[in-house]
């Protein structure tokens, strides 16, 4: 199988940052959804501001994954990730909730509305639940590091924590190649 890592030197345009996701291709390539649902940053040059924002989003992602365990509530996980972003003055750039359940037919169809990582969902996580962790921040055009930053993994809640079934590296250390 060919490498799915990005090569910065193969991009057609020097635009600052673009975000892409396999979500648009889910109906055509459902199998790929569990392998790597999103690419976090696509850019010719990773600026210091972009790298700082990307690493902050990775930090929020890792915090969130560490909190996805038996007995945690969706709201408590959300508040903790909100606090992480707030401490870095990034909460205002959060785009949507931090994760969701998965349906029986696809990532969307058959989803449980009560298993969303949002402030208003008090569902307690239990073993066997399948949930994503996918924080995203979007920095407006004209600001340093403008663009979208997103990490995404799918996890199964276990008796003693969680199992990450995505098993694909994320963040700048792996996903930036060349320059």
PDB file of C-alpha atoms in Angstrom:
ATOM      1  CA  UNK A   1       0.000   0.000   0.000  1.00  0.00           C
ATOM      2  CA  UNK A   2       1.451   3.413  -0.900  1.00  0.00           C
ATOM      3  CA  UNK A   3       2.320   5.891   1.831  1.00  0.00           C
ATOM      4  CA  UNK A   4      -0.516   8.199   2.912  1.00  0.00           C
ATOM      5  CA  UNK A   5       1.898  10.760   4.371  1.00  0.00           C
ATOM      6  CA  UNK A   6       1.838  14.223   2.878  1.00  0.00           C
ATOM      7  CA  UNK A   7       4.752  15.495   0.878  1.00  0.00           C
ATOM      8  CA  UNK A   8       4.985  19.251   1.204  1.00  0.00           C
ATOM      9  CA  UNK A   9       6.948  19.513  -2.044  1.00  0.00           C
ATOM     10  CA  UNK A  10       4.184  17.962  -4.178  1.00  0.00           C
ATOM     11  CA  UNK A  11       1.494  20.554  -3.544  1.00  0.00           C
ATOM     12  CA  UNK A  12       0.221  22.542  -6.489  1.00  0.00           C
ATOM     13  CA  UNK A  13      -0.069  25.866  -4.725  1.00  0.00           C
ATOM     14  CA  UNK A  14       1.737  27.681  -1.929  1.00  0.00           C
ATOM     15  CA  UNK A  15      -1.510  28.524  -0.097  1.00  0.00           C
ATOM     16  CA  UNK A  16      -1.008  28.891   3.667  1.00  0.00           C
ATOM     17  CA  UNK A  17      -3.103  26.025   5.059  1.00  0.00           C
ATOM     18  CA  UNK A  18      -5.890  23.819   3.778  1.00  0.00           C
ATOM     19  CA  UNK A  19      -7.717  21.105   5.670  1.00  0.00           C
ATOM     20  CA  UNK A  20      -9.112  17.981   4.092  1.00  0.00           C
ATOM     21  CA  UNK A  21     -11.038  14.988   5.303  1.00  0.00           C
ATOM     22  CA  UNK A  22     -11.965  11.607   3.909  1.00  0.00           C
ATOM     23  CA  UNK A  23     -15.470  12.246   5.208  1.00  0.00           C
ATOM     24  CA  UNK A  24     -16.399  13.468   1.735  1.00  0.00           C
ATOM     25  CA  UNK A  25     -15.343  10.112   0.332  1.00  0.00           C
ATOM     26  CA  UNK A  26     -16.957   7.925   2.992  1.00  0.00           C
ATOM     27  CA  UNK A  27     -19.615   6.448   0.734  1.00  0.00           C
ATOM     28  CA  UNK A  28     -16.980   5.475  -1.834  1.00  0.00           C
ATOM     29  CA  UNK A  29     -14.250   4.307   0.532  1.00  0.00           C
ATOM     30  CA  UNK A  30     -15.929   3.291   3.795  1.00  0.00           C
ATOM     31  CA  UNK A  31     -12.992   1.088   4.779  1.00  0.00           C
ATOM     32  CA  UNK A  32     -10.639   4.073   4.810  1.00  0.00           C
ATOM     33  CA  UNK A  33     -12.735   5.785   7.487  1.00  0.00           C
ATOM     34  CA  UNK A  34     -11.311   3.635  10.270  1.00  0.00           C
ATOM     35  CA  UNK A  35      -7.761   3.909   8.957  1.00  0.00           C
ATOM     36  CA  UNK A  36      -7.427   7.705   8.883  1.00  0.00           C
ATOM     37  CA  UNK A  37     -10.470   9.938   8.656  1.00  0.00           C
ATOM     38  CA  UNK A  38      -8.650  13.221   8.345  1.00  0.00           C
ATOM     39  CA  UNK A  39      -5.447  14.919   7.411  1.00  0.00           C
ATOM     40  CA  UNK A  40      -4.761  17.692   9.851  1.00  0.00           C
ATOM     41  CA  UNK A  41      -2.749  20.214   7.872  1.00  0.00           C
ATOM     42  CA  UNK A  42      -1.841  20.470   4.217  1.00  0.00           C
ATOM     43  CA  UNK A  43       0.659  23.223   3.542  1.00  0.00           C
ATOM     44  CA  UNK A  44       3.781  24.013   1.558  1.00  0.00           C
ATOM     45  CA  UNK A  45       5.418  25.770   4.495  1.00  0.00           C
ATOM     46  CA  UNK A  46       4.570  25.196   8.137  1.00  0.00           C
ATOM     47  CA  UNK A  47       5.028  28.561   9.858  1.00  0.00           C
ATOM     48  CA  UNK A  48       5.899  28.882  13.534  1.00  0.00           C
ATOM     49  CA  UNK A  49       2.340  30.112  14.210  1.00  0.00           C
ATOM     50  CA  UNK A  50       0.819  27.172  12.321  1.00  0.00           C
ATOM     51  CA  UNK A  51       3.046  24.694  14.115  1.00  0.00           C
ATOM     52  CA  UNK A  52       2.127  26.155  17.518  1.00  0.00           C
ATOM     53  CA  UNK A  53      -1.594  25.909  16.713  1.00  0.00           C
ATOM     54  CA  UNK A  54      -1.281  22.400  15.292  1.00  0.00           C
ATOM     55  CA  UNK A  55       0.636  21.239  18.374  1.00  0.00           C
ATOM     56  CA  UNK A  56      -1.998  22.832  20.641  1.00  0.00           C
ATOM     57  CA  UNK A  57      -4.710  20.917  18.801  1.00  0.00           C
ATOM     58  CA  UNK A  58      -2.668  17.710  19.144  1.00  0.00           C
ATOM     59  CA  UNK A  59      -2.420  18.420  22.882  1.00  0.00           C
ATOM     60  CA  UNK A  60      -6.198  18.821  23.122  1.00  0.00           C
ATOM     61  CA  UNK A  61      -6.620  15.592  21.149  1.00  0.00           C
ATOM     62  CA  UNK A  62      -4.308  13.654  23.448  1.00  0.00           C
ATOM     63  CA  UNK A  63      -5.948  15.084  26.574  1.00  0.00           C
ATOM     64  CA  UNK A  64      -9.363  14.155  25.235  1.00  0.00           C
ATOM     65  CA  UNK A  65      -8.304  10.596  24.384  1.00  0.00           C
ATOM     66  CA  UNK A  66      -6.822  10.146  27.870  1.00  0.00           C
ATOM     67  CA  UNK A  67     -10.187  11.109  29.402  1.00  0.00           C
ATOM     68  CA  UNK A  68     -12.301   8.724  27.312  1.00  0.00           C
ATOM     69  CA  UNK A  69     -12.741   5.939  29.826  1.00  0.00           C
ATOM     70  CA  UNK A  70     -15.399   4.058  31.731  1.00  0.00           C
ATOM     71  CA  UNK A  71     -17.320   6.323  34.116  1.00  0.00           C
ATOM     72  CA  UNK A  72     -16.422   9.642  32.480  1.00  0.00           C
ATOM     73  CA  UNK A  73     -19.282  11.820  31.289  1.00  0.00           C
ATOM     74  CA  UNK A  74     -19.335  13.337  27.815  1.00  0.00           C
ATOM     75  CA  UNK A  75     -19.845  16.786  29.382  1.00  0.00           C
ATOM     76  CA  UNK A  76     -16.864  16.409  31.740  1.00  0.00           C
ATOM     77  CA  UNK A  77     -14.554  15.391  28.874  1.00  0.00           C
ATOM     78  CA  UNK A  78     -15.794  18.382  26.871  1.00  0.00           C
ATOM     79  CA  UNK A  79     -15.259  20.806  29.768  1.00  0.00           C
ATOM     80  CA  UNK A  80     -11.696  19.534  30.252  1.00  0.00           C
ATOM     81  CA  UNK A  81     -10.815  19.999  26.564  1.00  0.00           C
ATOM     82  CA  UNK A  82     -12.504  23.421  26.639  1.00  0.00           C
ATOM     83  CA  UNK A  83     -10.267  24.315  29.598  1.00  0.00           C
ATOM     84  CA  UNK A  84      -7.184  23.208  27.659  1.00  0.00           C
ATOM     85  CA  UNK A  85      -8.118  25.490  24.746  1.00  0.00           C
ATOM     86  CA  UNK A  86      -9.153  28.318  27.075  1.00  0.00           C
ATOM     87  CA  UNK A  87      -5.743  28.216  28.826  1.00  0.00           C
ATOM     88  CA  UNK A  88      -4.172  28.859  25.399  1.00  0.00           C
ATOM     89  CA  UNK A  89      -6.715  31.521  24.366  1.00  0.00           C
ATOM     90  CA  UNK A  90      -8.007  29.221  21.600  1.00  0.00           C
ATOM     91  CA  UNK A  91     -11.492  28.271  22.801  1.00  0.00           C
ATOM     92  CA  UNK A  92     -13.140  30.907  20.607  1.00  0.00           C
ATOM     93  CA  UNK A  93     -11.768  29.061  17.549  1.00  0.00           C
ATOM     94  CA  UNK A  94     -13.404  25.734  18.392  1.00  0.00           C
ATOM     95  CA  UNK A  95     -15.648  24.716  15.503  1.00  0.00           C
ATOM     96  CA  UNK A  96     -17.957  22.033  16.898  1.00  0.00           C
ATOM     97  CA  UNK A  97     -18.159  19.258  19.503  1.00  0.00           C
ATOM     98  CA  UNK A  98     -15.115  17.095  20.156  1.00  0.00           C
ATOM     99  CA  UNK A  99     -16.468  13.701  19.121  1.00  0.00           C
ATOM    100  CA  UNK A 100     -19.444  11.442  18.532  1.00  0.00           C
ATOM    101  CA  UNK A 101     -20.668   7.873  18.383  1.00  0.00           C
ATOM    102  CA  UNK A 102     -20.702   5.820  15.201  1.00  0.00           C
ATOM    103  CA  UNK A 103     -23.658   4.290  13.417  1.00  0.00           C
ATOM    104  CA  UNK A 104     -24.171   0.690  12.458  1.00  0.00           C
ATOM    105  CA  UNK A 105     -24.133   1.435   8.727  1.00  0.00           C
ATOM    106  CA  UNK A 106     -21.521   4.208   8.603  1.00  0.00           C
ATOM    107  CA  UNK A 107     -20.043   6.930  10.762  1.00  0.00           C
ATOM    108  CA  UNK A 108     -23.351   8.802  10.553  1.00  0.00           C
ATOM    109  CA  UNK A 109     -26.368   6.528   9.994  1.00  0.00           C
ATOM    110  CA  UNK A 110     -27.509   5.004  13.250  1.00  0.00           C
ATOM    111  CA  UNK A 111     -25.469   7.306  15.493  1.00  0.00           C
ATOM    112  CA  UNK A 112     -26.558   7.790  19.105  1.00  0.00           C
ATOM    113  CA  UNK A 113     -27.507  11.414  19.768  1.00  0.00           C
ATOM    114  CA  UNK A 114     -26.723  10.928  23.462  1.00  0.00           C
ATOM    115  CA  UNK A 115     -23.114   9.983  22.792  1.00  0.00           C
ATOM    116  CA  UNK A 116     -21.662  13.290  21.644  1.00  0.00           C
ATOM    117  CA  UNK A 117     -18.752  15.118  23.258  1.00  0.00           C
ATOM    118  CA  UNK A 118     -20.576  18.365  24.033  1.00  0.00           C
ATOM    119  CA  UNK A 119     -21.262  20.403  27.160  1.00  0.00           C
ATOM    120  CA  UNK A 120     -24.959  19.468  27.251  1.00  0.00           C
ATOM    121  CA  UNK A 121     -24.546  15.665  27.035  1.00  0.00           C
ATOM    122  CA  UNK A 122     -24.231  13.947  30.420  1.00  0.00           C
ATOM    123  CA  UNK A 123     -24.005  10.382  29.091  1.00  0.00           C
ATOM    124  CA  UNK A 124     -21.614   8.239  31.131  1.00  0.00           C
ATOM    125  CA  UNK A 125     -19.123   6.268  29.043  1.00  0.00           C
ATOM    126  CA  UNK A 126     -19.369   2.490  29.356  1.00  0.00           C
ATOM    127  CA  UNK A 127     -17.293  -0.391  27.974  1.00  0.00           C
ATOM    128  CA  UNK A 128     -18.187  -1.224  24.382  1.00  0.00           C
ATOM    129  CA  UNK A 129     -19.139   2.308  23.375  1.00  0.00           C
ATOM    130  CA  UNK A 130     -17.434   3.557  20.199  1.00  0.00           C
ATOM    131  CA  UNK A 131     -16.625   7.261  20.117  1.00  0.00           C
ATOM    132  CA  UNK A 132     -14.370   9.613  18.219  1.00  0.00           C
ATOM    133  CA  UNK A 133     -12.028  12.240  19.582  1.00  0.00           C
ATOM    134  CA  UNK A 134     -11.714  15.001  16.989  1.00  0.00           C
ATOM    135  CA  UNK A 135     -10.996  18.479  18.288  1.00  0.00           C
ATOM    136  CA  UNK A 136     -10.849  21.167  15.635  1.00  0.00           C
ATOM    137  CA  UNK A 137      -9.938  24.806  15.729  1.00  0.00           C
ATOM    138  CA  UNK A 138     -10.329  27.213  12.821  1.00  0.00           C
ATOM    139  CA  UNK A 139      -8.227  30.368  12.789  1.00  0.00           C
ATOM    140  CA  UNK A 140      -9.705  33.180  10.652  1.00  0.00           C
ATOM    141  CA  UNK A 141      -8.000  34.446   7.518  1.00  0.00           C
ATOM    142  CA  UNK A 142      -5.594  37.269   8.201  1.00  0.00           C
ATOM    143  CA  UNK A 143      -4.442  35.927  11.574  1.00  0.00           C
ATOM    144  CA  UNK A 144      -1.112  34.139  12.086  1.00  0.00           C
ATOM    145  CA  UNK A 145      -1.575  30.439  11.373  1.00  0.00           C
ATOM    146  CA  UNK A 146      -4.929  30.982   9.630  1.00  0.00           C
ATOM    147  CA  UNK A 147      -6.615  27.721   8.678  1.00  0.00           C
ATOM    148  CA  UNK A 148      -8.153  24.615  10.197  1.00  0.00           C
ATOM    149  CA  UNK A 149      -6.492  22.145  12.557  1.00  0.00           C
ATOM    150  CA  UNK A 150      -8.071  18.779  13.298  1.00  0.00           C
ATOM    151  CA  UNK A 151      -6.989  15.415  14.619  1.00  0.00           C
ATOM    152  CA  UNK A 152      -9.318  12.431  14.588  1.00  0.00           C
ATOM    153  CA  UNK A 153      -9.247   8.991  16.141  1.00  0.00           C
ATOM    154  CA  UNK A 154     -11.899   6.358  16.802  1.00  0.00           C
ATOM    155  CA  UNK A 155     -11.838   4.670  20.194  1.00  0.00           C
ATOM    156  CA  UNK A 156     -13.658   1.821  21.912  1.00  0.00           C
ATOM    157  CA  UNK A 157     -14.276   2.304  25.631  1.00  0.00           C
ATOM    158  CA  UNK A 158     -12.886  -0.678  27.575  1.00  0.00           C
ATOM    159  CA  UNK A 159     -13.060  -1.799  31.204  1.00  0.00           C
ATOM    160  CA  UNK A 160      -9.772  -0.054  31.975  1.00  0.00           C
ATOM    161  CA  UNK A 161      -9.581   2.828  29.491  1.00  0.00           C
ATOM    162  CA  UNK A 162      -9.940   2.763  25.725  1.00  0.00           C
ATOM    163  CA  UNK A 163      -8.599   1.134  22.596  1.00  0.00           C
ATOM    164  CA  UNK A 164      -7.661   3.368  19.689  1.00  0.00           C
ATOM    165  CA  UNK A 165      -8.738   1.493  16.565  1.00  0.00           C
ATOM    166  CA  UNK A 166      -7.503   4.158  14.142  1.00  0.00           C
ATOM    167  CA  UNK A 167      -3.856   3.359  14.874  1.00  0.00           C
ATOM    168  CA  UNK A 168      -2.500   5.962  12.480  1.00  0.00           C
ATOM    169  CA  UNK A 169       0.084   8.560  13.513  1.00  0.00           C
ATOM    170  CA  UNK A 170      -1.072  12.146  13.801  1.00  0.00           C
ATOM    171  CA  UNK A 171       0.457  15.561  14.293  1.00  0.00           C
ATOM    172  CA  UNK A 172       3.320  17.386  12.611  1.00  0.00           C
ATOM    173  CA  UNK A 173       6.077  14.945  13.603  1.00  0.00           C
ATOM    174  CA  UNK A 174       4.631  12.320  11.249  1.00  0.00           C
ATOM    175  CA  UNK A 175       2.506  14.217   8.767  1.00  0.00           C
ATOM    176  CA  UNK A 176       4.980  16.780   7.475  1.00  0.00           C
ATOM    177  CA  UNK A 177       7.451  15.327   4.975  1.00  0.00           C
ATOM    178  CA  UNK A 178      10.028  17.365   3.092  1.00  0.00           C
ATOM    179  CA  UNK A 179       9.600  21.047   2.599  1.00  0.00           C
TER     180      UNK A 179
END
